Short mmCIF file of C-alpha atoms in Angstrom, two decimals:
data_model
loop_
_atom_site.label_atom_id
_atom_site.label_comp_id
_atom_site.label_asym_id
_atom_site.label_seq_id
_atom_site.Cartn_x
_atom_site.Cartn_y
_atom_site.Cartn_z
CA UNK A 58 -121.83 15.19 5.48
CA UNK A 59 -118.81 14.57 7.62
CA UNK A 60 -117.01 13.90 5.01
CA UNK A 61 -117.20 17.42 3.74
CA UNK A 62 -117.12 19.19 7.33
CA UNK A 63 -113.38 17.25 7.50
CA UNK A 64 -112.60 18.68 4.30
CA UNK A 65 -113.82 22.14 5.40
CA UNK A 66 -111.86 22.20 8.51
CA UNK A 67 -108.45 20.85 6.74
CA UNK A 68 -108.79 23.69 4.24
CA UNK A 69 -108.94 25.94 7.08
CA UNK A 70 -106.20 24.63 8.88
CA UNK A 71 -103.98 24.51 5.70
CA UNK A 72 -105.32 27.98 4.72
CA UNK A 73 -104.50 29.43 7.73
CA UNK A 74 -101.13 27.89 8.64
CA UNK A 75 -99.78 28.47 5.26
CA UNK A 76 -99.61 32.34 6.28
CA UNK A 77 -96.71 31.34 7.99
CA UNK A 78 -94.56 30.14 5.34
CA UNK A 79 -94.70 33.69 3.44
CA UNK A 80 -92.46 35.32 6.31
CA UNK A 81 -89.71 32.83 5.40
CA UNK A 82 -89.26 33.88 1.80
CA UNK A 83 -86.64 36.37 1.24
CA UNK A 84 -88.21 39.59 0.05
CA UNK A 85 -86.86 40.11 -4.15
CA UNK A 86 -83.57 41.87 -4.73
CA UNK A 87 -83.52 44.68 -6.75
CA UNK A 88 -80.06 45.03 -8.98
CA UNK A 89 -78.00 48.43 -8.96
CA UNK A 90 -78.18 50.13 -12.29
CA UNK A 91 -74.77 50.44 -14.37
CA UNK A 92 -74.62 53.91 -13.75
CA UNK A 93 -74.49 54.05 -10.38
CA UNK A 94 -71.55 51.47 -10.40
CA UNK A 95 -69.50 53.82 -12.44
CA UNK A 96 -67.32 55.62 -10.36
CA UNK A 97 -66.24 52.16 -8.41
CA UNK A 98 -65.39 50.70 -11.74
CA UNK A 99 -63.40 54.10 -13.28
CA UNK A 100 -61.62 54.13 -10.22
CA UNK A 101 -60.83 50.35 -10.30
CA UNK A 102 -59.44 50.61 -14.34
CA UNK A 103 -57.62 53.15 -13.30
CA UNK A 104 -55.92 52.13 -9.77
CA UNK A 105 -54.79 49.05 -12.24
CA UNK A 106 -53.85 51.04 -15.50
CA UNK A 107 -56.38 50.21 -17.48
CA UNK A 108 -57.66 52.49 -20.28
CA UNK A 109 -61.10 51.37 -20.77
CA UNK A 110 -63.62 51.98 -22.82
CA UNK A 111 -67.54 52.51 -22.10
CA UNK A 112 -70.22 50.59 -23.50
CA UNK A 113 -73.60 52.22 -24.18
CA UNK A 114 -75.00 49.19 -21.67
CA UNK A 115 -72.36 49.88 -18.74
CA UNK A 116 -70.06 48.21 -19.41
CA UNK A 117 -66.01 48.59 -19.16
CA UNK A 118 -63.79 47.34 -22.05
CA UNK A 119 -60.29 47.20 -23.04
CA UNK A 120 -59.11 45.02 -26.06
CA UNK A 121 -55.65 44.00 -25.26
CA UNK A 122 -55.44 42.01 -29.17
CA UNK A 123 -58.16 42.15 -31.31
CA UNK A 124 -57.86 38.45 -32.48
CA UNK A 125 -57.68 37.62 -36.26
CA UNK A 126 -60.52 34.62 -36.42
CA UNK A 127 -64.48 34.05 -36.19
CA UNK A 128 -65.46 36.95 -34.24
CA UNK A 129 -68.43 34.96 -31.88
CA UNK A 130 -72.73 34.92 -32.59
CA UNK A 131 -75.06 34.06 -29.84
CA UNK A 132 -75.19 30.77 -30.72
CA UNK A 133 -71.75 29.92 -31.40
CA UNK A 134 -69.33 27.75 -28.59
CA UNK A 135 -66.69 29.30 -27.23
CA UNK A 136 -63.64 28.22 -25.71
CA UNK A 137 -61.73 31.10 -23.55
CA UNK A 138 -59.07 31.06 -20.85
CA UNK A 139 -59.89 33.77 -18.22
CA UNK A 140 -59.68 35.27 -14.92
CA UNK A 141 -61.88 36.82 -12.96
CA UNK A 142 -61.89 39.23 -9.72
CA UNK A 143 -63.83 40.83 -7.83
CA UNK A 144 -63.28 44.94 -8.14
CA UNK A 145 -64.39 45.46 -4.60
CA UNK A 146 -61.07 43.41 -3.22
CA UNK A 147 -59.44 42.29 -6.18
CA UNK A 148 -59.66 39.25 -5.16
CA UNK A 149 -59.78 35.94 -8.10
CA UNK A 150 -62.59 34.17 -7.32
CA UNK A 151 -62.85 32.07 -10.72
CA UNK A 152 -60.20 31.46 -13.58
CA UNK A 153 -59.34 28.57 -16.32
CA UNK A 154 -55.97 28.17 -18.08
CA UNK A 155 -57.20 25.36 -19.63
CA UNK A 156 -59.56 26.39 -22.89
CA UNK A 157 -60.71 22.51 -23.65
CA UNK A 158 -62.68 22.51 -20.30
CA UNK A 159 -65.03 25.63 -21.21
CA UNK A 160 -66.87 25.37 -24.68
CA UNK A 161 -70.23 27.67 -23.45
CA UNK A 162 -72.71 28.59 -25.83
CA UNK A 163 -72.39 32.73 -25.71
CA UNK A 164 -75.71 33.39 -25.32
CA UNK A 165 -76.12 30.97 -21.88
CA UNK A 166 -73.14 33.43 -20.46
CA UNK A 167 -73.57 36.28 -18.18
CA UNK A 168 -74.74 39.34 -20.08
CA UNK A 169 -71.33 40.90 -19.94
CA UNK A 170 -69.43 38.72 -21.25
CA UNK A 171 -72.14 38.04 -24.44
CA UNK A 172 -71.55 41.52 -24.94
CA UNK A 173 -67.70 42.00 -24.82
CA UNK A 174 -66.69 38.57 -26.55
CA UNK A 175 -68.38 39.80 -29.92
CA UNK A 176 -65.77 42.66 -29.76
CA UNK A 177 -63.20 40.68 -30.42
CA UNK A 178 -62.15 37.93 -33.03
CA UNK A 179 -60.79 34.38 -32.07
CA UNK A 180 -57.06 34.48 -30.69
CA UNK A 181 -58.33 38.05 -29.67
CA UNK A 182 -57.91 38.78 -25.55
CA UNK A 183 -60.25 41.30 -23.96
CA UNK A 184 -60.31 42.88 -20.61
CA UNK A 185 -64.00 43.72 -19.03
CA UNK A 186 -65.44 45.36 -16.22
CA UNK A 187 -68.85 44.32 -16.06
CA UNK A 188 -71.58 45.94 -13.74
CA UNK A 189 -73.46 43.76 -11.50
CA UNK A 190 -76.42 44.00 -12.93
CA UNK A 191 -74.66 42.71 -16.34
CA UNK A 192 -73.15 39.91 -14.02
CA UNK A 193 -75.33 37.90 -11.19
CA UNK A 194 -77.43 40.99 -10.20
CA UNK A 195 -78.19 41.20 -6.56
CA UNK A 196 -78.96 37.58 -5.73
CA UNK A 197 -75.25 36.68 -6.42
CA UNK A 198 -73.46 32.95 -7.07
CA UNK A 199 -71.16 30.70 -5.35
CA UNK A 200 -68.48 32.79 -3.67
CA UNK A 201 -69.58 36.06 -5.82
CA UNK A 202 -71.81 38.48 -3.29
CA UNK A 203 -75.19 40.45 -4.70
CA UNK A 204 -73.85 43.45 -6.52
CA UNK A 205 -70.59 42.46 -7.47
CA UNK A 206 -69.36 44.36 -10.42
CA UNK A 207 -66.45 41.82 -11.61
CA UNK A 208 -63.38 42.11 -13.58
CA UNK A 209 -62.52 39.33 -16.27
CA UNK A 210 -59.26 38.92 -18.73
CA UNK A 211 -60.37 36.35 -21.36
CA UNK A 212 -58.58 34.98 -24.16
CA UNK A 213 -60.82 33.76 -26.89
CA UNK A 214 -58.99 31.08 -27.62
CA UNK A 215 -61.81 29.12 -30.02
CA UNK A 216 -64.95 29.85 -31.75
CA UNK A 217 -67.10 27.11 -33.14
#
């Protein structure tokens, strides 16, 4: 019998002190659409002389060479050299000139980016503007804020 009123009263206290801990949890993020990006990222193409083109999904393409090899599947490794900015600042907060230290399967890639790399072939180089919602959303990575639309230059250097 006191075994069980012991085991009552610590599932009370636990029950009741463990209302506390839901205040600490961020509430969810919810990510902008594409569409209401838009205008930033026209007016970012165009402040750098880019004629891009739209993607039914949002995003912003421009194929600088359309490449001549393996154009990429999901499932395939790729090996790219790229930069990438941030539109908002234009600031370069990731790039590799190095291709031998990337080899990503597409499909493990940000949404953008397994969407424009199929539009070119290998040796191909591609300029994108993807929407933050096709990039890390609202939560962000790293040094990249919540609703970042970003700005990449790759150079599809392999396919395998």
């Amino acid at each position: 019998m006191r075994n069980n009123f012991a085991i009552i009263i610590f599932s009370a206290f636990v029950f009741i002190f463990s209302g506390c801990l839901k205040g600490s949890n961020p509430a969810p993020c919810t990510n902008k659409t594409p569409q209401s990006e838009a205008a930033a990222i026209e007016a970012y193409a165009t402040a750098k002389g880019y004629s891009m083109s739209a993607h039914s999904s949002g995003l912003y393409y421009q194929i600088v060479d359309p490449g001549a090899g393996a154009v990429p599947l999901p499932t395939s490794k790729v090996f790219v050299t790229y930069v990438g900015r941030l539109i908002s600042s234009d600031a370069v907060f990731d790039q590799q000139n190095n291709s031998t230290l990337t080899g990503w399967v597409l499909e493990t890639l940000i949404p953008g980016w397994q969407l424009g790399l199929p539009l070119i072939a290998e040796g191909g180089t591609i300029r994108l503007i993807v929407p933050s919602a096709l990039a890390y959303g609202c939560s962000g990575r790293a040094v990249i804020p919540g609703d970042a639309a970003l700005f990449f230059e790759i150079e599809l250097v392999d396919v395998q």
